[in-house]
Every structure is written in structure tokens, then in C-alpha cells.
mmCIF file with all atom_site columns, C-alpha atoms in Angstrom:
data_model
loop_
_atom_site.group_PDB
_atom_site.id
_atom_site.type_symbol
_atom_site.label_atom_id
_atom_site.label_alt_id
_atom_site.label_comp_id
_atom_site.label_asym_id
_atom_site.label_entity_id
_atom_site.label_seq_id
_atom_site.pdbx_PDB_ins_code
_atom_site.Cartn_x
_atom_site.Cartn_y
_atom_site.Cartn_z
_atom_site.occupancy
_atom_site.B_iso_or_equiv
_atom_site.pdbx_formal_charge
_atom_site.auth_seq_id
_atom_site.auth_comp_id
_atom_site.auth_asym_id
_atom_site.auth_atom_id
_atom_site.pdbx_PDB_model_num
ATOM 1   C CA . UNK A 1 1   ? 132.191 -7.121  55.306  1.00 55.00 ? 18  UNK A CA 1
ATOM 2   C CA . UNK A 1 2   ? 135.264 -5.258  53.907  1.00 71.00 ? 19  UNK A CA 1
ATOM 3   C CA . UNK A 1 3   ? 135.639 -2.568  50.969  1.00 74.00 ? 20  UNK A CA 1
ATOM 4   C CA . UNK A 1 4   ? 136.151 -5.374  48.771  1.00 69.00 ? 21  UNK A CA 1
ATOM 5   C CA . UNK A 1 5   ? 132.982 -6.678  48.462  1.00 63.00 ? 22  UNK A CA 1
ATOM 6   C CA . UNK A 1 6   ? 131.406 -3.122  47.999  1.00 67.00 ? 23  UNK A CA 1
ATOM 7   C CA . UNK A 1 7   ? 134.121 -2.215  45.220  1.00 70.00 ? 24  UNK A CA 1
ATOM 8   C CA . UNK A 1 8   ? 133.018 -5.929  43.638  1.00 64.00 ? 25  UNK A CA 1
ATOM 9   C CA . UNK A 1 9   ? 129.257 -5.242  44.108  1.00 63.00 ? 26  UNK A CA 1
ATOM 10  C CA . UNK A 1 10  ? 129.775 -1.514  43.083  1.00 66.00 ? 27  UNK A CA 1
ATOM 11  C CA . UNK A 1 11  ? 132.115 -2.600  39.683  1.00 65.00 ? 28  UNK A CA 1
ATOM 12  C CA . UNK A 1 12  ? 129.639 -5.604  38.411  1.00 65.00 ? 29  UNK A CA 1
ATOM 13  C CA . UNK A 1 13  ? 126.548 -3.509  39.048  1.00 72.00 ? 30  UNK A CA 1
ATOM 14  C CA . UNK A 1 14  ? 128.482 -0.847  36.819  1.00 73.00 ? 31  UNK A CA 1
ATOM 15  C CA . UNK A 1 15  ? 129.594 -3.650  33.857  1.00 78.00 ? 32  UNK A CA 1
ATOM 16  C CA . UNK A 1 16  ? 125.788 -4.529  34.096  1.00 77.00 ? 33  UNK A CA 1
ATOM 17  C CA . UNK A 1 17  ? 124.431 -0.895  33.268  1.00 81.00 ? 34  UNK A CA 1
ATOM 18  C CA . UNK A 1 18  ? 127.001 -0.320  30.735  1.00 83.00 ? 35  UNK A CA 1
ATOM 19  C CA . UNK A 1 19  ? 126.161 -3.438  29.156  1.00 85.00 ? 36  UNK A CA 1
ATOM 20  C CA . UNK A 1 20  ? 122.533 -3.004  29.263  1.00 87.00 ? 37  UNK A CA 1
ATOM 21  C CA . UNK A 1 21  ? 123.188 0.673   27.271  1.00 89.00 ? 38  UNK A CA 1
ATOM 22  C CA . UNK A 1 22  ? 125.364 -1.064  24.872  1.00 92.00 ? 39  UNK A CA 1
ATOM 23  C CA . UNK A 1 23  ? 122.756 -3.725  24.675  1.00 93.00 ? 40  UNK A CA 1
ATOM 24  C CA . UNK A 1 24  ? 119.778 -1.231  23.803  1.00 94.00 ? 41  UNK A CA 1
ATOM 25  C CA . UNK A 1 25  ? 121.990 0.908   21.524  1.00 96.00 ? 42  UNK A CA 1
ATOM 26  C CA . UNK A 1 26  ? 122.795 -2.171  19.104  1.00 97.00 ? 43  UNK A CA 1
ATOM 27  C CA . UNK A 1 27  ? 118.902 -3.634  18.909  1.00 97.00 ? 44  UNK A CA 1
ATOM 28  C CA . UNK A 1 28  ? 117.950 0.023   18.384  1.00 98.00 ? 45  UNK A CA 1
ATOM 29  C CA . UNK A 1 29  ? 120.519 0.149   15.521  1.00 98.00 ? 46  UNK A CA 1
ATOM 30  C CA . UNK A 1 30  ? 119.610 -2.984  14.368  1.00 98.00 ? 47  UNK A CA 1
ATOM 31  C CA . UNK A 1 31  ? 115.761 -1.751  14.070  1.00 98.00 ? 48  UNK A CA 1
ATOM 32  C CA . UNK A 1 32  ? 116.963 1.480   12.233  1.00 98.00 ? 49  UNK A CA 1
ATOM 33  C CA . UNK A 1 33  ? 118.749 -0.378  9.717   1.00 98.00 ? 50  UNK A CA 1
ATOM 34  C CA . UNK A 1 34  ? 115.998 -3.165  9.274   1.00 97.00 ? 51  UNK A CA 1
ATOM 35  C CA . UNK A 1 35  ? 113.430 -0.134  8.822   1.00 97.00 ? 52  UNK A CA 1
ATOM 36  C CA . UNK A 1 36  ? 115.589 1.511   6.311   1.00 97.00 ? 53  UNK A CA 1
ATOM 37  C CA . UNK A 1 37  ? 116.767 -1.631  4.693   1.00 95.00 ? 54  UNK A CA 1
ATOM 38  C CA . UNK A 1 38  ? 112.433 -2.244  4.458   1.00 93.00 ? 55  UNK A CA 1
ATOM 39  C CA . UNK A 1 39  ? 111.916 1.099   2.940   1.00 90.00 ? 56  UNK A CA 1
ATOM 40  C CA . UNK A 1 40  ? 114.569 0.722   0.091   1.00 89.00 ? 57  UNK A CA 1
ATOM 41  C CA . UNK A 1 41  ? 113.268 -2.415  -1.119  1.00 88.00 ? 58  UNK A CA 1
ATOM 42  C CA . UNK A 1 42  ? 109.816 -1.375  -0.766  1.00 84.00 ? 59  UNK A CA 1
ATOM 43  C CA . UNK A 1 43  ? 110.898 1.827   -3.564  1.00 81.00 ? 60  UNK A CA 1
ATOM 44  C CA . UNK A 1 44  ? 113.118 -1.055  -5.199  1.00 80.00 ? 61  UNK A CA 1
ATOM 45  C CA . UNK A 1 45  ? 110.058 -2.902  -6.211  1.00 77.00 ? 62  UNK A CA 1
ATOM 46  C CA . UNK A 1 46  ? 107.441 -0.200  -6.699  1.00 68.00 ? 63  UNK A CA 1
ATOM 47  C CA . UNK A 1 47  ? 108.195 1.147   -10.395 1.00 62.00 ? 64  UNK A CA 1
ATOM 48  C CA . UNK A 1 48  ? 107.175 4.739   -9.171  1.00 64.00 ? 65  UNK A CA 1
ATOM 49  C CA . UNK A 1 49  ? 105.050 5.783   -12.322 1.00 72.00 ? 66  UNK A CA 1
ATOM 50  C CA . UNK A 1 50  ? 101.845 6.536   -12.619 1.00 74.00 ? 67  UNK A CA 1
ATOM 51  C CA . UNK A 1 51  ? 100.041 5.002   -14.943 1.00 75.00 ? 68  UNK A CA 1
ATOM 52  C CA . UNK A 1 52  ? 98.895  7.181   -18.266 1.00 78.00 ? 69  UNK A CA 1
ATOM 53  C CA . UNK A 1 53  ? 95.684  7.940   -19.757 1.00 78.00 ? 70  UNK A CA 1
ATOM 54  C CA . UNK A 1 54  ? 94.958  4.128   -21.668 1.00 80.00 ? 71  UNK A CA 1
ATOM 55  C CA . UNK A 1 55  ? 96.347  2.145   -18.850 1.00 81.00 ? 72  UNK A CA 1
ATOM 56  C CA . UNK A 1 56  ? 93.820  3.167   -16.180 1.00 82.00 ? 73  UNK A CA 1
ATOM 57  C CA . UNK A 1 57  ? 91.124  0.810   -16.093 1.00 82.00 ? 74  UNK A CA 1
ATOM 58  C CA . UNK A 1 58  ? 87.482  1.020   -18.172 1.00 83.00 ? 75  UNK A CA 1
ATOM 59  C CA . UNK A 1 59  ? 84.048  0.662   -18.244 1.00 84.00 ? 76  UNK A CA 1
ATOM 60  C CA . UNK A 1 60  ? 82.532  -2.024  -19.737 1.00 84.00 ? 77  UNK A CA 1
ATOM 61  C CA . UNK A 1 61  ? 80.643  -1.226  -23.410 1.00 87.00 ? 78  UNK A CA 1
ATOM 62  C CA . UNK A 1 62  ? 77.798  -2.501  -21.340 1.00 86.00 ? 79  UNK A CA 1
ATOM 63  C CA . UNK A 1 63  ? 77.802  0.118   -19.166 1.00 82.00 ? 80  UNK A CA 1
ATOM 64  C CA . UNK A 1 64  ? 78.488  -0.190  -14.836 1.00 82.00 ? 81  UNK A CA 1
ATOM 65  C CA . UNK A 1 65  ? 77.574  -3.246  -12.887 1.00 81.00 ? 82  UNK A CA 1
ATOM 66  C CA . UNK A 1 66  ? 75.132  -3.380  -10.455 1.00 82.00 ? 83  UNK A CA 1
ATOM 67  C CA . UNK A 1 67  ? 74.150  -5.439  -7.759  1.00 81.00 ? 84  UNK A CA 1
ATOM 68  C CA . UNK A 1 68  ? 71.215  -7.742  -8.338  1.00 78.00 ? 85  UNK A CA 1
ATOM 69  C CA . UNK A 1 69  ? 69.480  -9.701  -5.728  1.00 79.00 ? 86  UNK A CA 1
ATOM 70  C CA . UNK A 1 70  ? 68.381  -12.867 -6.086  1.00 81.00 ? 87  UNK A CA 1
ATOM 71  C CA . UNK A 1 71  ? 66.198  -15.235 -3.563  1.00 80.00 ? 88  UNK A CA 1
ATOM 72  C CA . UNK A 1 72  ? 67.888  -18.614 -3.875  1.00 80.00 ? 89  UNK A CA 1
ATOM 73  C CA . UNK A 1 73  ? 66.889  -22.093 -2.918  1.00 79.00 ? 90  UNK A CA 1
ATOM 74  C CA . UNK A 1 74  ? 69.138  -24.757 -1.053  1.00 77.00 ? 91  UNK A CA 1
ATOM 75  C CA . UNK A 1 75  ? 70.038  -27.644 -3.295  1.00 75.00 ? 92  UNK A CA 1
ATOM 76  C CA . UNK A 1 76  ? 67.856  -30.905 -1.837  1.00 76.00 ? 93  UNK A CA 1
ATOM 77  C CA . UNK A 1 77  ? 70.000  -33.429 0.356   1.00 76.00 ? 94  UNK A CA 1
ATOM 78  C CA . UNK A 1 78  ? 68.560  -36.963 -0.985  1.00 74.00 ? 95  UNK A CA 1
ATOM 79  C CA . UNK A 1 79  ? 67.956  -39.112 2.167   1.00 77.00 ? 96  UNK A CA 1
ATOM 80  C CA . UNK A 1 80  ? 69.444  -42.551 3.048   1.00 76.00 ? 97  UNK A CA 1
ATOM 81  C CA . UNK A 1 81  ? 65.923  -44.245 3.124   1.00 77.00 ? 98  UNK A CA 1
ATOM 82  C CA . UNK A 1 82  ? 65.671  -43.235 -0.742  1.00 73.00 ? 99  UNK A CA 1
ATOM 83  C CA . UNK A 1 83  ? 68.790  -44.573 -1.526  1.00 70.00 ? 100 UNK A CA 1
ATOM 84  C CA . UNK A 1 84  ? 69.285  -47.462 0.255   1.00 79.00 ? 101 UNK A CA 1
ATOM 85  C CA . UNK A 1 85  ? 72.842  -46.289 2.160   1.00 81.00 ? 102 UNK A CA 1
ATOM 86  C CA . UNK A 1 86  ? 74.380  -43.036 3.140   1.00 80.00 ? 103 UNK A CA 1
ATOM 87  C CA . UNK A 1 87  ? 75.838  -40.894 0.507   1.00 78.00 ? 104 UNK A CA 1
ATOM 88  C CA . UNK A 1 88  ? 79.678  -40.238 0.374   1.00 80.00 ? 105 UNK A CA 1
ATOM 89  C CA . UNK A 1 89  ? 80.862  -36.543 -0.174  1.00 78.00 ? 106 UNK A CA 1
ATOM 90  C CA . UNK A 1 90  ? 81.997  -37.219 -3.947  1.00 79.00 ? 107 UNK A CA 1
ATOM 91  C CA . UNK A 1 91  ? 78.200  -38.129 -4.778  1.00 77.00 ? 108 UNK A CA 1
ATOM 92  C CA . UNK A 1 92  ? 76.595  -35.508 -3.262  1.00 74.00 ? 109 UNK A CA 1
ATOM 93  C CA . UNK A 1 93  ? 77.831  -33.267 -6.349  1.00 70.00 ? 110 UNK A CA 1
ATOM 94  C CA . UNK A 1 94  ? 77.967  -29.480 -6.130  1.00 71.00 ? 111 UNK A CA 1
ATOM 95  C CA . UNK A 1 95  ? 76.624  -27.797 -3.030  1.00 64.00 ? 112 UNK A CA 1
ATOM 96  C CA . UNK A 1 96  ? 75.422  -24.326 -5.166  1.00 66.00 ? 113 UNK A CA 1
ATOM 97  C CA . UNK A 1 97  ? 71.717  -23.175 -5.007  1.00 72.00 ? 114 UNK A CA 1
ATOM 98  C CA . UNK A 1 98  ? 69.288  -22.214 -7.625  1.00 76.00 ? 115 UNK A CA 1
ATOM 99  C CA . UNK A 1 99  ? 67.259  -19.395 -8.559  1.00 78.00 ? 116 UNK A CA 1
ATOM 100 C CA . UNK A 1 100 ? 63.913  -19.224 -6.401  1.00 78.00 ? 117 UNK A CA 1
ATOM 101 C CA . UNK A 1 101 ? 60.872  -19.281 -8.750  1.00 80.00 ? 118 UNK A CA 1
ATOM 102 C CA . UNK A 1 102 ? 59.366  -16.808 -6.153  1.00 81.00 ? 119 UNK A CA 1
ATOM 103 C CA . UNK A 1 103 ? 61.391  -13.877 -6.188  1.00 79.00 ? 120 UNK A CA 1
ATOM 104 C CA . UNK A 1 104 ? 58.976  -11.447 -4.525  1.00 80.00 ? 121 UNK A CA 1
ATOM 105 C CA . UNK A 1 105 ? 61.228  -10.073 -1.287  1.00 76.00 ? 122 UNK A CA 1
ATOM 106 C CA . UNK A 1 106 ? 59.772  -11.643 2.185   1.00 72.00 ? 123 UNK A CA 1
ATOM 107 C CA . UNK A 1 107 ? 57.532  -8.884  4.501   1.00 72.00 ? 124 UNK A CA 1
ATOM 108 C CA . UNK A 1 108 ? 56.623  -8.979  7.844   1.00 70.00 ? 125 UNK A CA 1
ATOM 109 C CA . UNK A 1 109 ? 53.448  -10.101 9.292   1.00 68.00 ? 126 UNK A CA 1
ATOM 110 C CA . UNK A 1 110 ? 50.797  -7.911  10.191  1.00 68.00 ? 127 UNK A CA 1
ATOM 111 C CA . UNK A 1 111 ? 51.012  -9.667  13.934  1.00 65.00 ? 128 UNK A CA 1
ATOM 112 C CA . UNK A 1 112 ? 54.869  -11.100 14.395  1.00 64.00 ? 129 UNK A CA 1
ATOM 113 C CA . UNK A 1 113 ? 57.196  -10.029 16.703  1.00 61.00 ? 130 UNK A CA 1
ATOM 114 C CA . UNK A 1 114 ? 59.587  -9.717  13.966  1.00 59.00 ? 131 UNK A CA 1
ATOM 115 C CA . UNK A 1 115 ? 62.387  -11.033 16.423  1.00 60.00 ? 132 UNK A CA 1
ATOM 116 C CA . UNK A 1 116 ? 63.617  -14.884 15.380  1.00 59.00 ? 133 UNK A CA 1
ATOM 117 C CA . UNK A 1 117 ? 60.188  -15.904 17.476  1.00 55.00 ? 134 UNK A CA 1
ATOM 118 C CA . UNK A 1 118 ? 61.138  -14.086 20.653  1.00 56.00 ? 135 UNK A CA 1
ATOM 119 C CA . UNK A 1 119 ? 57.790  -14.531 21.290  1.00 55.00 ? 136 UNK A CA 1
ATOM 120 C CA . UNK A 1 120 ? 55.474  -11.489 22.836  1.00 56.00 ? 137 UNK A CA 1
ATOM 121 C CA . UNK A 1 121 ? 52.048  -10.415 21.783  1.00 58.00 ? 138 UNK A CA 1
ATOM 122 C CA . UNK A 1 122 ? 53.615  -8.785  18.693  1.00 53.00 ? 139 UNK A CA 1
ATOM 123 C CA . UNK A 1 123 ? 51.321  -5.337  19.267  1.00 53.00 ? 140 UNK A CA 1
ATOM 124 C CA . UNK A 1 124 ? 47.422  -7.253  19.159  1.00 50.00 ? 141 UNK A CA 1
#
């Protein structure tokens, strides 16, 4: 091999570097300018006030809401021997539940394992 080929390899392998730099330089500029581009639209659309004394938000005459908790009771699925045929999804009407008439909250037994029937001797 001759000088030549080292001056080539030597001169592309430069070209490459500097054109990786300029490469990074521009996508990091481009970032920059997206971010700040981002930020000014972003105080474009807020309106920047606060709001005063009537606009924040009330409580109800009523007084705060609370959670309630309510027992409910799956809607019955009518089966194709009472019907005579399957039922399409249009007939089966809405799929909400109703209010439980026994609304006392579920307790453990004395004697369960308390564990989705894990099984065990459950302490007896």
C-alpha cells in the first residue's frame, strides 16, 4: 500500500467525524427550538390569571358529598330454555344492577379460611 490510500482513509474518516458533529449540532438545535417553540405556545394558550374570589368553585347548598355504599345485585340473564331461542345483544336491555334489599355488609365466618377457599382448617 502507498500514502495514498492512508491520506484517502485518513481524509474520509475525517469528513465522517466532522459530519457526525455537524450532524448532532443541528438535531440538538432542532430539539432546542422545538422545546422553546412548545413552551411559547403552552403560555400562548394558558390565559395566566388566576381566577378571583366568585369564580372558584362552591359547595353545594346541600352541603359536601359523601361516599355511600351500596350492596348491589346483578341484573338476571333470562335463559334460552325460557325463551325458546338465544337472546341477541339489543334485547338483553341495560346491563346496570339494582339496589340489594339486604344491605347489611358481609362478615367472616367464625371457621373460614377467609382466603377465596384456599382451603386449610381455618383455626378449629
Amino acid at each position: 500500500m502507498n500514502t495514498t490510500w492512508y491520506e484517502a482513509a485518513a481524509g474520509t474518516s475525517a469528513f465522517g467525524i466532522v459530519a457526525i458533529v455537524v450532524g448532532g449540532l443541528l438535531i440538538a438545535a432542532a430539539l432546542v427550538w422545538a422545546i422553546r417553540l412548545g413552551v411559547r405556545v403552552m403560555h400562548s394558550e394558558h390565559s395566566g390569571r388566576t381566577p378571583r374570589g366568585g369564580e372558584h368553585p362552591t359547595l353545594p347548598e346541600s352541603g359536601p358529598v359523601h361516599e355511600t355504599h351500596q350492596r348491589r345485585e346483578p341484573a338476571e340473564m333470562p335463559r334460552a330454555e325460557e325463551t325458546g331461542r338465544r337472546l341477541t345483544p339489543h334485547e338483553l336491555g341495560s346491563p346496570g344492577t339494582r339496589r340489594g334489599g339486604d344491605q347489611s355488609r358481609p362478615r367472616w365466618d367464625e371457621g373460614s379460611s377467609g382466603s377465596f377457599g384456599s382451603g386449610g382448617s381455618g383455626g378449629r
